[in-house]
Structure formats: C-alpha cells, structure tokens
mmCIF file of C-alpha atoms in Angstrom:
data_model
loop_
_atom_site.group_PDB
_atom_site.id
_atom_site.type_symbol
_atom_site.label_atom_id
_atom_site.label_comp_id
_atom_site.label_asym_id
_atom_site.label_seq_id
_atom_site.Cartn_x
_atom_site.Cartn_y
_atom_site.Cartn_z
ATOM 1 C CA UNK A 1 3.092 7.930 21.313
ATOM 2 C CA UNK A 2 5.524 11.273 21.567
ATOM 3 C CA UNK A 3 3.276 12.851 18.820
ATOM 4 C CA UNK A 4 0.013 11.896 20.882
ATOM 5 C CA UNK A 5 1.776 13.309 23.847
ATOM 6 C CA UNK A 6 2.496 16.552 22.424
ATOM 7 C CA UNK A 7 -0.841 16.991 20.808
ATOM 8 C CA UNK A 8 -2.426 16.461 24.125
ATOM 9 C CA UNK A 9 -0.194 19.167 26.001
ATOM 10 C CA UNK A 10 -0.878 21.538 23.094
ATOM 11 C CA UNK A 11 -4.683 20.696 23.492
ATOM 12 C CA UNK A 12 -4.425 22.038 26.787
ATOM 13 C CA UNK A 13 -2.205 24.903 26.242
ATOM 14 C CA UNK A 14 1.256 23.626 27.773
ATOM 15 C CA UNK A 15 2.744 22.967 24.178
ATOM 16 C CA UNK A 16 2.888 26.253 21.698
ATOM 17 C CA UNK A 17 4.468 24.771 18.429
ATOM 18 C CA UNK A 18 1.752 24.061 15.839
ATOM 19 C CA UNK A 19 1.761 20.308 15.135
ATOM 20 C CA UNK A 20 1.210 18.685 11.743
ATOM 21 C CA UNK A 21 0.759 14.840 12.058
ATOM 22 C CA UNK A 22 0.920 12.687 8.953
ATOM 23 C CA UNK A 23 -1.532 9.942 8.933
ATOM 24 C CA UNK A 24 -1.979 6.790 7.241
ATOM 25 C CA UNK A 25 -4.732 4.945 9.628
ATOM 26 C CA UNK A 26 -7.595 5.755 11.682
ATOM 27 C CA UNK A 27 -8.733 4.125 15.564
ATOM 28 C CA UNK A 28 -10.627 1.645 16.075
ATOM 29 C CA UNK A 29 -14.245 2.651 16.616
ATOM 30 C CA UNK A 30 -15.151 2.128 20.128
ATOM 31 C CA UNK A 31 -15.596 4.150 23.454
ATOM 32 C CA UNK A 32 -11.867 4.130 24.203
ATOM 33 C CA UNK A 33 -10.646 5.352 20.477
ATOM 34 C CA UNK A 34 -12.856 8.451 21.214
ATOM 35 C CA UNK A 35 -11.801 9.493 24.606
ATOM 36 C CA UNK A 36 -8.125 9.008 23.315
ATOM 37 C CA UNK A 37 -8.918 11.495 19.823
ATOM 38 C CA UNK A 38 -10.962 13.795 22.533
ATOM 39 C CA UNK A 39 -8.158 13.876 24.570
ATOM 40 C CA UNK A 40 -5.078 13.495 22.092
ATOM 41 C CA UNK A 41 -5.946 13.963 18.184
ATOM 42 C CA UNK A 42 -7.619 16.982 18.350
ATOM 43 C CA UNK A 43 -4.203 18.753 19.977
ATOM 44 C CA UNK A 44 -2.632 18.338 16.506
ATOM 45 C CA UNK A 45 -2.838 21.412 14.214
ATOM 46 C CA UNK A 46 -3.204 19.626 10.821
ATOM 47 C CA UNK A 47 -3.688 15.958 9.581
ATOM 48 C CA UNK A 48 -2.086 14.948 6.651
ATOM 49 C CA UNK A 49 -4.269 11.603 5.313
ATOM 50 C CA UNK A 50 -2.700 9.392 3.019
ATOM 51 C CA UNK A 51 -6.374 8.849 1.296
ATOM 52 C CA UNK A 52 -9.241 10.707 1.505
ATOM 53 C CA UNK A 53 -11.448 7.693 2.833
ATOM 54 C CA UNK A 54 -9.291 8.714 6.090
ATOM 55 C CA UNK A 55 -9.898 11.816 5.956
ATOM 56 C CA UNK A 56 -13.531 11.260 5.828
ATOM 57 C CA UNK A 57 -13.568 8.623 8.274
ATOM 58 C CA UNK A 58 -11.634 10.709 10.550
ATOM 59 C CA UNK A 59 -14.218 13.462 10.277
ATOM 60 C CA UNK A 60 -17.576 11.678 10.249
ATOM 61 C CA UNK A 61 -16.681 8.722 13.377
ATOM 62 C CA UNK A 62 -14.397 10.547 15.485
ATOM 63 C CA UNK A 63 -15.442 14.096 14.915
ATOM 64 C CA UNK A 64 -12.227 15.911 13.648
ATOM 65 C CA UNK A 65 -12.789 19.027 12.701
ATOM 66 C CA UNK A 66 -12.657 19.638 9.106
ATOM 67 C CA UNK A 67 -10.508 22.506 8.844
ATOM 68 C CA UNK A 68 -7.864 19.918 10.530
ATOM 69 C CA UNK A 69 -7.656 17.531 7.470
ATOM 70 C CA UNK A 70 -6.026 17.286 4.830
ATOM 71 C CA UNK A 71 -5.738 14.611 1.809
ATOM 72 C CA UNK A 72 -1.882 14.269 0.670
ATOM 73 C CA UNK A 73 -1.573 11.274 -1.256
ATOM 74 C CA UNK A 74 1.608 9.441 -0.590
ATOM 75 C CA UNK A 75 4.483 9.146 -2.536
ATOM 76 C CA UNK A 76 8.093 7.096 -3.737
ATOM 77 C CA UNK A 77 11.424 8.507 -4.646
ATOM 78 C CA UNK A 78 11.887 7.720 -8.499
ATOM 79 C CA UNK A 79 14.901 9.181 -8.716
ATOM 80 C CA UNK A 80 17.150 6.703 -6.862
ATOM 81 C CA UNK A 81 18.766 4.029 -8.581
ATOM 82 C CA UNK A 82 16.996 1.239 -10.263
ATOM 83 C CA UNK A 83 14.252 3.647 -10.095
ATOM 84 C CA UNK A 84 15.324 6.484 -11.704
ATOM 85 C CA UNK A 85 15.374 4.612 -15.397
ATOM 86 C CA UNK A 86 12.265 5.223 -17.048
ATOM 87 C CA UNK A 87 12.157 2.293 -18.779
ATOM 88 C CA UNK A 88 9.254 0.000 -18.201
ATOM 89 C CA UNK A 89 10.649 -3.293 -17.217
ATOM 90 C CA UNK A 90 7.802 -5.377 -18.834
ATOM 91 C CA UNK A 91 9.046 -9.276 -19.127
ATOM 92 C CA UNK A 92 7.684 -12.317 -21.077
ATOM 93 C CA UNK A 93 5.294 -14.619 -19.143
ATOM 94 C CA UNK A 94 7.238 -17.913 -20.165
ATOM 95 C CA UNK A 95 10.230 -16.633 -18.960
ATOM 96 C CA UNK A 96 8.825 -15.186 -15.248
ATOM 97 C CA UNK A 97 7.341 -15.473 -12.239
ATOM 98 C CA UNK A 98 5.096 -13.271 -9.770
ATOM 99 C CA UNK A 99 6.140 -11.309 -7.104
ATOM 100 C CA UNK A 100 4.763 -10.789 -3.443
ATOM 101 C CA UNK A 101 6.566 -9.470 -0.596
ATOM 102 C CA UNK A 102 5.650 -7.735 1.841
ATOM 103 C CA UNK A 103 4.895 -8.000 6.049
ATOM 104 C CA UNK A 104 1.846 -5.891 7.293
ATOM 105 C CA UNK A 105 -1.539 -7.759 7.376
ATOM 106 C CA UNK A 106 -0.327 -10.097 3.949
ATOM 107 C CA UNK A 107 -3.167 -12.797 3.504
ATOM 108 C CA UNK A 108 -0.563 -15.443 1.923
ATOM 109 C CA UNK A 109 -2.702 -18.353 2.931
ATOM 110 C CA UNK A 110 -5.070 -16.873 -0.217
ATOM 111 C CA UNK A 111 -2.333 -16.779 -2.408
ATOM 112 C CA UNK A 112 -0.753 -19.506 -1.753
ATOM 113 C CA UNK A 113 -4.175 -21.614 -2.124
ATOM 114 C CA UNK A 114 -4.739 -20.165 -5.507
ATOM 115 C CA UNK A 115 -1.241 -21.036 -6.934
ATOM 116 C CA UNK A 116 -2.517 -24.761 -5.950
ATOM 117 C CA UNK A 117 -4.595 -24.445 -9.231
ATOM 118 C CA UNK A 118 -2.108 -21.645 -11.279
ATOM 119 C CA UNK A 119 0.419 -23.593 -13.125
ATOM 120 C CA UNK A 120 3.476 -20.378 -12.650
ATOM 121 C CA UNK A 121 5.981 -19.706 -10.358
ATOM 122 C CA UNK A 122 5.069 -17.544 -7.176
ATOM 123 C CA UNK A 123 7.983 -15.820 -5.435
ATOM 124 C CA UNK A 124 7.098 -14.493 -1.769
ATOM 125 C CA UNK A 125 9.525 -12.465 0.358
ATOM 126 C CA UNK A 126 7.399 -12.978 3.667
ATOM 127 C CA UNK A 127 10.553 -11.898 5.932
ATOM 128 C CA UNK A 128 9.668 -14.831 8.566
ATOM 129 C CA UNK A 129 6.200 -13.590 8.503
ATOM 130 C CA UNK A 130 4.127 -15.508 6.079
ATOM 131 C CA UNK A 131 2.529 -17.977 8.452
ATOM 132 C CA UNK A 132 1.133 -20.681 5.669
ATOM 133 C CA UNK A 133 -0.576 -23.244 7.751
ATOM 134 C CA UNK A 134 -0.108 -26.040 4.763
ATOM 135 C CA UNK A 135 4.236 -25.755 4.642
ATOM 136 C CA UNK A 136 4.533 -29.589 3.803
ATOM 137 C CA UNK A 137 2.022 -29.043 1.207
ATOM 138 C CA UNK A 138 3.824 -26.074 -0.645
ATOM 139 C CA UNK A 139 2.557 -26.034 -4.162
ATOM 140 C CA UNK A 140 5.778 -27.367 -6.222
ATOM 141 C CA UNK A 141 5.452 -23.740 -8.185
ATOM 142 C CA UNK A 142 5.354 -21.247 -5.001
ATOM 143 C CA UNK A 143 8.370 -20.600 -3.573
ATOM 144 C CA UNK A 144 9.027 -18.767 0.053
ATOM 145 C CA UNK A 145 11.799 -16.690 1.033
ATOM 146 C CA UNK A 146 12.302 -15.904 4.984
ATOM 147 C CA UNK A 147 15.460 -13.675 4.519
ATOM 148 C CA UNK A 148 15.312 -9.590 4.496
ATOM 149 C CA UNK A 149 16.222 -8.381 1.260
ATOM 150 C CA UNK A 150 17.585 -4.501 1.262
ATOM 151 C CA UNK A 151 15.705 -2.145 -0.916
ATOM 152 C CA UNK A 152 17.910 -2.689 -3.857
ATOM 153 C CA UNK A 153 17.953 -6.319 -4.206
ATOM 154 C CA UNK A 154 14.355 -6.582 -3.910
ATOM 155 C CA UNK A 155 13.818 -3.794 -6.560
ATOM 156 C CA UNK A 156 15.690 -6.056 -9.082
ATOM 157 C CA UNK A 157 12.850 -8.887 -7.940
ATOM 158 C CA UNK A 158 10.452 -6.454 -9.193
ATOM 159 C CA UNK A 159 12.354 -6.095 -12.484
ATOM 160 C CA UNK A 160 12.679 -9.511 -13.619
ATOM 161 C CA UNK A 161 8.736 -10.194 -11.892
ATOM 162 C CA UNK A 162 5.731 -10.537 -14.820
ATOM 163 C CA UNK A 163 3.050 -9.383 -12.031
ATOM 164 C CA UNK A 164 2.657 -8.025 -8.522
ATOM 165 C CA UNK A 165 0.164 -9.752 -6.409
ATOM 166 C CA UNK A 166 -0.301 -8.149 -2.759
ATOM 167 C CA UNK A 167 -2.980 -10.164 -1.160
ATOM 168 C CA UNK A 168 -4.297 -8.087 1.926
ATOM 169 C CA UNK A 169 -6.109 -9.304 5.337
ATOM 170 C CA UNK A 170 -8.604 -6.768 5.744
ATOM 171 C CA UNK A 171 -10.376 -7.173 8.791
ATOM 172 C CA UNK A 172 -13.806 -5.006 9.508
ATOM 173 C CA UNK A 173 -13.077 -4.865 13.188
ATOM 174 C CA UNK A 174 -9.953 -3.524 12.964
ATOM 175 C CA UNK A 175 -8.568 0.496 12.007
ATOM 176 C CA UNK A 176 -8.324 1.420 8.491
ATOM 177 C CA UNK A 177 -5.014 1.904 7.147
ATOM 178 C CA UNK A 178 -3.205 2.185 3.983
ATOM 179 C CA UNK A 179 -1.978 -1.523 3.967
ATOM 180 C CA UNK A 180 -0.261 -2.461 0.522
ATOM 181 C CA UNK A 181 0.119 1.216 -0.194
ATOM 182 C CA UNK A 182 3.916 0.890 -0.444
ATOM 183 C CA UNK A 183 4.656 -2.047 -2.289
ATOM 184 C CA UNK A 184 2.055 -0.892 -4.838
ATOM 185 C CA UNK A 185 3.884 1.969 -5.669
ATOM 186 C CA UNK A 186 6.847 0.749 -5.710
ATOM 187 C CA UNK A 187 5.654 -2.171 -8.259
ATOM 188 C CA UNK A 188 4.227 0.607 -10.354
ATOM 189 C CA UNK A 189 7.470 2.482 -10.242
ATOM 190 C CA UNK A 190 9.276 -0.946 -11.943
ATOM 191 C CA UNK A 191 6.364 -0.451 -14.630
ATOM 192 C CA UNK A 192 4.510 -3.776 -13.210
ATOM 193 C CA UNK A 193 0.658 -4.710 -13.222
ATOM 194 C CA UNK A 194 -0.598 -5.123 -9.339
ATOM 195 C CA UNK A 195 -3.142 -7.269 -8.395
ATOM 196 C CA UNK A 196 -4.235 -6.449 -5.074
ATOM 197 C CA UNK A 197 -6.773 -6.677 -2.350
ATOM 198 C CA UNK A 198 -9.219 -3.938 -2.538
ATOM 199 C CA UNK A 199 -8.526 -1.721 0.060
ATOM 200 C CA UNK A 200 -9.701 1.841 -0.078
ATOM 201 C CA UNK A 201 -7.874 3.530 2.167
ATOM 202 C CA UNK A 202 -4.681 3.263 -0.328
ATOM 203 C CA UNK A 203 -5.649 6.915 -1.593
ATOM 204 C CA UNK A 204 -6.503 5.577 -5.205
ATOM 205 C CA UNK A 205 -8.151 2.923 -6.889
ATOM 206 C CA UNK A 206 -5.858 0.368 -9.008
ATOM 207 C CA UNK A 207 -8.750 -0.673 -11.278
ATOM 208 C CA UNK A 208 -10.045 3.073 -12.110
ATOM 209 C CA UNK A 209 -6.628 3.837 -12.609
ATOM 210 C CA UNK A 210 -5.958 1.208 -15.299
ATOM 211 C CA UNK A 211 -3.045 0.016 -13.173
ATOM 212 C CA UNK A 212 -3.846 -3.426 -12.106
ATOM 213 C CA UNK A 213 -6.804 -5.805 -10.647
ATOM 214 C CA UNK A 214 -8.344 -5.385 -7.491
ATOM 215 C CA UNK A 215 -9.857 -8.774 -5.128
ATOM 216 C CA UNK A 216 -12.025 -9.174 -2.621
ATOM 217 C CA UNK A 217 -10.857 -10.324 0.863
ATOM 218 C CA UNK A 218 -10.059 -14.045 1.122
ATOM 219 C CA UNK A 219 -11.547 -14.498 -2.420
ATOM 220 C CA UNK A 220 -9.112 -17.824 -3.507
ATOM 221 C CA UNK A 221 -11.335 -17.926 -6.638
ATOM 222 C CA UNK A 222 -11.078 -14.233 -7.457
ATOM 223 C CA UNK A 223 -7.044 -14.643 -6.847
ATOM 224 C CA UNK A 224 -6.927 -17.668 -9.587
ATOM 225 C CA UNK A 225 -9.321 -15.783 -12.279
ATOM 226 C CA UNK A 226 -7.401 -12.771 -11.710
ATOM 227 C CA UNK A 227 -4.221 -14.164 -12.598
ATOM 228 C CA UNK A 228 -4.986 -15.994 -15.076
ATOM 229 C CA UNK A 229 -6.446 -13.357 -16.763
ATOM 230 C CA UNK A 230 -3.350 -11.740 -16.670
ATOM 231 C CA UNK A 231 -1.461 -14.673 -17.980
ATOM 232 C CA UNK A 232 -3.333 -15.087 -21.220
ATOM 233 C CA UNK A 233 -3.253 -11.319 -21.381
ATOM 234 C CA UNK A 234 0.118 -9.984 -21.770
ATOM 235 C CA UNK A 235 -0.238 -6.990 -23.595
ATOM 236 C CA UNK A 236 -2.630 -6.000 -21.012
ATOM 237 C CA UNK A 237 0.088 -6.467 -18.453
ATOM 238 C CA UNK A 238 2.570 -4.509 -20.637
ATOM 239 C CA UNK A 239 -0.304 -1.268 -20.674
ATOM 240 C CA UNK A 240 -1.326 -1.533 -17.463
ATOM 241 C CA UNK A 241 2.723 -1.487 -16.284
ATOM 242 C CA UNK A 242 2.927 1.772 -18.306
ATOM 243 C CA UNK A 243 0.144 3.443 -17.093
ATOM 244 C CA UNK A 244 1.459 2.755 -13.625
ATOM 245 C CA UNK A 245 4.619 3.922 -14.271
ATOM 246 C CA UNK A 246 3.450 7.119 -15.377
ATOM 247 C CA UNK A 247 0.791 7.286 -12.600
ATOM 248 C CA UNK A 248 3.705 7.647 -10.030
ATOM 249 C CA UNK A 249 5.654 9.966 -12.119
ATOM 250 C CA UNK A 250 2.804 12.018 -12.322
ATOM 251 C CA UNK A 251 1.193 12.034 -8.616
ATOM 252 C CA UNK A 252 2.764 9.898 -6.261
ATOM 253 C CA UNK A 253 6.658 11.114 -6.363
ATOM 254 C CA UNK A 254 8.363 12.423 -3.783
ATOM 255 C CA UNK A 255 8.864 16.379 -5.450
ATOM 256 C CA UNK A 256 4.771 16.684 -5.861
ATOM 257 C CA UNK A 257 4.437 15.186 -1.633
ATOM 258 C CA UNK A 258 7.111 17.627 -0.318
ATOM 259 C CA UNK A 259 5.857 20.858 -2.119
ATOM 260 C CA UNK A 260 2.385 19.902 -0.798
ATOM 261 C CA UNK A 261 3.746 18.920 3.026
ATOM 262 C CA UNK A 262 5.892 22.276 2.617
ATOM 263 C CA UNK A 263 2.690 24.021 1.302
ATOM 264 C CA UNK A 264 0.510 22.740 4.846
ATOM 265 C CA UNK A 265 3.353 23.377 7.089
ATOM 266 C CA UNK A 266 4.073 26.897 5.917
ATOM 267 C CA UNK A 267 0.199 27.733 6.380
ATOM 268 C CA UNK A 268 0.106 26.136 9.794
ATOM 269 C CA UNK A 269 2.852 28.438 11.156
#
C-alpha cells in the first residue's frame, strides 16, 4: 500500500523521486482494478514484471503505458550454502521420495488424490496450510508436515527429493501472479525435475525449457501420468535436473537480476 501511495502523490505532482515498482501480479479485471491503476499504477516510473505475460497483460487490460514496462525475469542466490555446490544432486528412485512444499494458492487436494493411485512416498511441507479435506484417509505413502522449516533445512529436502511436484490453484477470476515461481527455482537450483501446474505468468515455460512437466489445473489424471512417467524414466529426471541447474546459473541468478534492476534504475533517474 506505501508504494501505491507514493505512486499516486507522484501522479499528481506532490512526490518528485522517480519510482520503480517490481511486480510479480496484475489486478483483477473489473471497474474498481481500473480506477485504482488510473489513480495509483500509473504514478510509478517503471514496472519491473517478473514475466512478460504481465507485462502484456498490464499493457493491453489496464492500459499501462508501454514505455513503463519492463520484463526482468526473477532470480535465486546460488551462491549461498547448499546452493553454491554445483553438483547436481540427482538420487535413485528406490531410494526417494517427492517433494512439495510450499503455501500460496498449493492445490494439494490434486496431489494428494493422485498419490491414492502412485505407489511412492510424497513429502509435503504445507506449513499448516494444506487444507486436505480427506485427513483420515491419508494415502499410507503421502506424508504431511505442518512445521516451518528454515531455508536450509528445507534445501537439504530438496537434495535427498527424486522430483519436485508444485501443484498450483489457478483460478480464472482471480489476478495473475507468478505462483510457484520460487520453489521452482529453487528445485532447479538442487538440480531437480519440477512438475508443475502450468502457469504462465512464471516468466518461462518448464516444458520448452527441458526442465520438468507442466499440468493442467485440477488434472488428478495428468498428476498420476506425469509422475509416473517420471518414475520409469530416470535418466530423464537426471537430464532434465541438469538442464535446470544450468538454466538458473545461466538466467535466473541473482548477479544477471541486479545488473538489470541497476541497469532500469540508473535510466529512470
């Protein structure tokens, strides 16, 4: 809300500083989500999209200038620790499990449903949030954790995982936003095939990349196919972990987003 604030006072001249707003979500499209970009958005000097499906979105439905946007794809820090290793932690599917975690707009119902039928282990880090209508009926192989686990200790989950599965509730009706965007890098980053909801507001495409699978919304079959695909597959898993290791090396790091944010905010100024 401060940076809608100040974008509306520099709209109407009582703020001077340029402002350059990063954004990773649009409005929702109705009468009241115009008035407020009429009235607030358009204050801000630059906006930094984490996809360009924003960026477009931005410009076509809600009338952003242009010259305003910007695509800067987002980015992880590989050189902290656990990170920092380039070795791609690839491990053998009879001695591993699959990974989610993860709060924002999770579909773990899906999931869950699928692993009915998936004879594996499923690890989920829901933080509290997973919401899985069927509890007493937890597939013996699915397992849910409800405590917060600090960056580090869930990087090591990542390590020893086979697979990353981030099942995504996209709803139509509400604003796009980069949902999933996170954890996928961050599972690429560990060297790990993702299998994910298709979402294209994540700034790239996991199948085109070679990276992982992608599923439609509340598709249980899709979910199942998908990873047991994977399962009978694992030298597949093994390539697609490399290539999305060196995917994030090579355009979603941390040096390649700050000498593009320092590029826009040095030609804002």
């Amino acid at each position: 809300m401060t940076t809608s604030l100040l974008a509306f006072l520099r709209s109407i001249g009582l703020f001077k500083k340029p402002i350059v707003a990063i954004t990773h979500k649009t409005f929702a499209n109705n009468f009241w989500s115009r008035i407020f970009t009429y009235l607030c958005v358009k204050g801000n000097d630059k906006m930094l999209c984490l996809s360009d499906e924003t960026r477009k979105l931005l410009r076509d439905n809600f009338q952003i200038p242009e010259d305003k946007l910007e695509f800067l794809p987002w980015c992880i820090d590989v050189n902290v620790p656990k990170l920092h290793d380039s070795q791609i932690y690839f491990n053998h599917v009879n001695s591993s499990y699959i990974l989610s975690s993860g709060v924002s707009y999770r579909d773990y119902e899906t999931l869950i449903t699928a692993f009915q039928e998936i004879d594996y282990p499923l690890q989920i880090f829901g933080y509290g949030k997973v919401n899985y209508s069927y509890t007493d009926a937890l597939p013996k192989n699915v397992n849910i954790y409800e405590e917060f686990l600090p960056t580090p200790q869930l990087l090591d989950k990542y390590k020893n995982a086979y697979i990353v599965a981030i099942p995504l509730k996209i709803e139509q009706s509400k604003p796009c936003n980069a949902f999933g965007l996170t954890s996928a890098l961050e599972a690429m980053a560990m060297g790990k095939a993702v299998v994910i909801t298709k979402n294209k507001y994540m700034g790239f495409d996991v199948e085109k990349e070679g990276v992982g699978l992608t599923i439609d919304t509340g598709d249980v079959a899709a979910w199942k196919d998908a990873i047991s695909y994977l399962l009978q597959n694992p030298e597949l898993v093994k390539e697609m972990g490399i290539k999305g290791r060196r995917l994030v090396k090579e355009k979603f790091n941390l040096e390649k987003f700050s000498l593009e944010l320092a590029h826009y905010l040095k030609a804002t100024v």
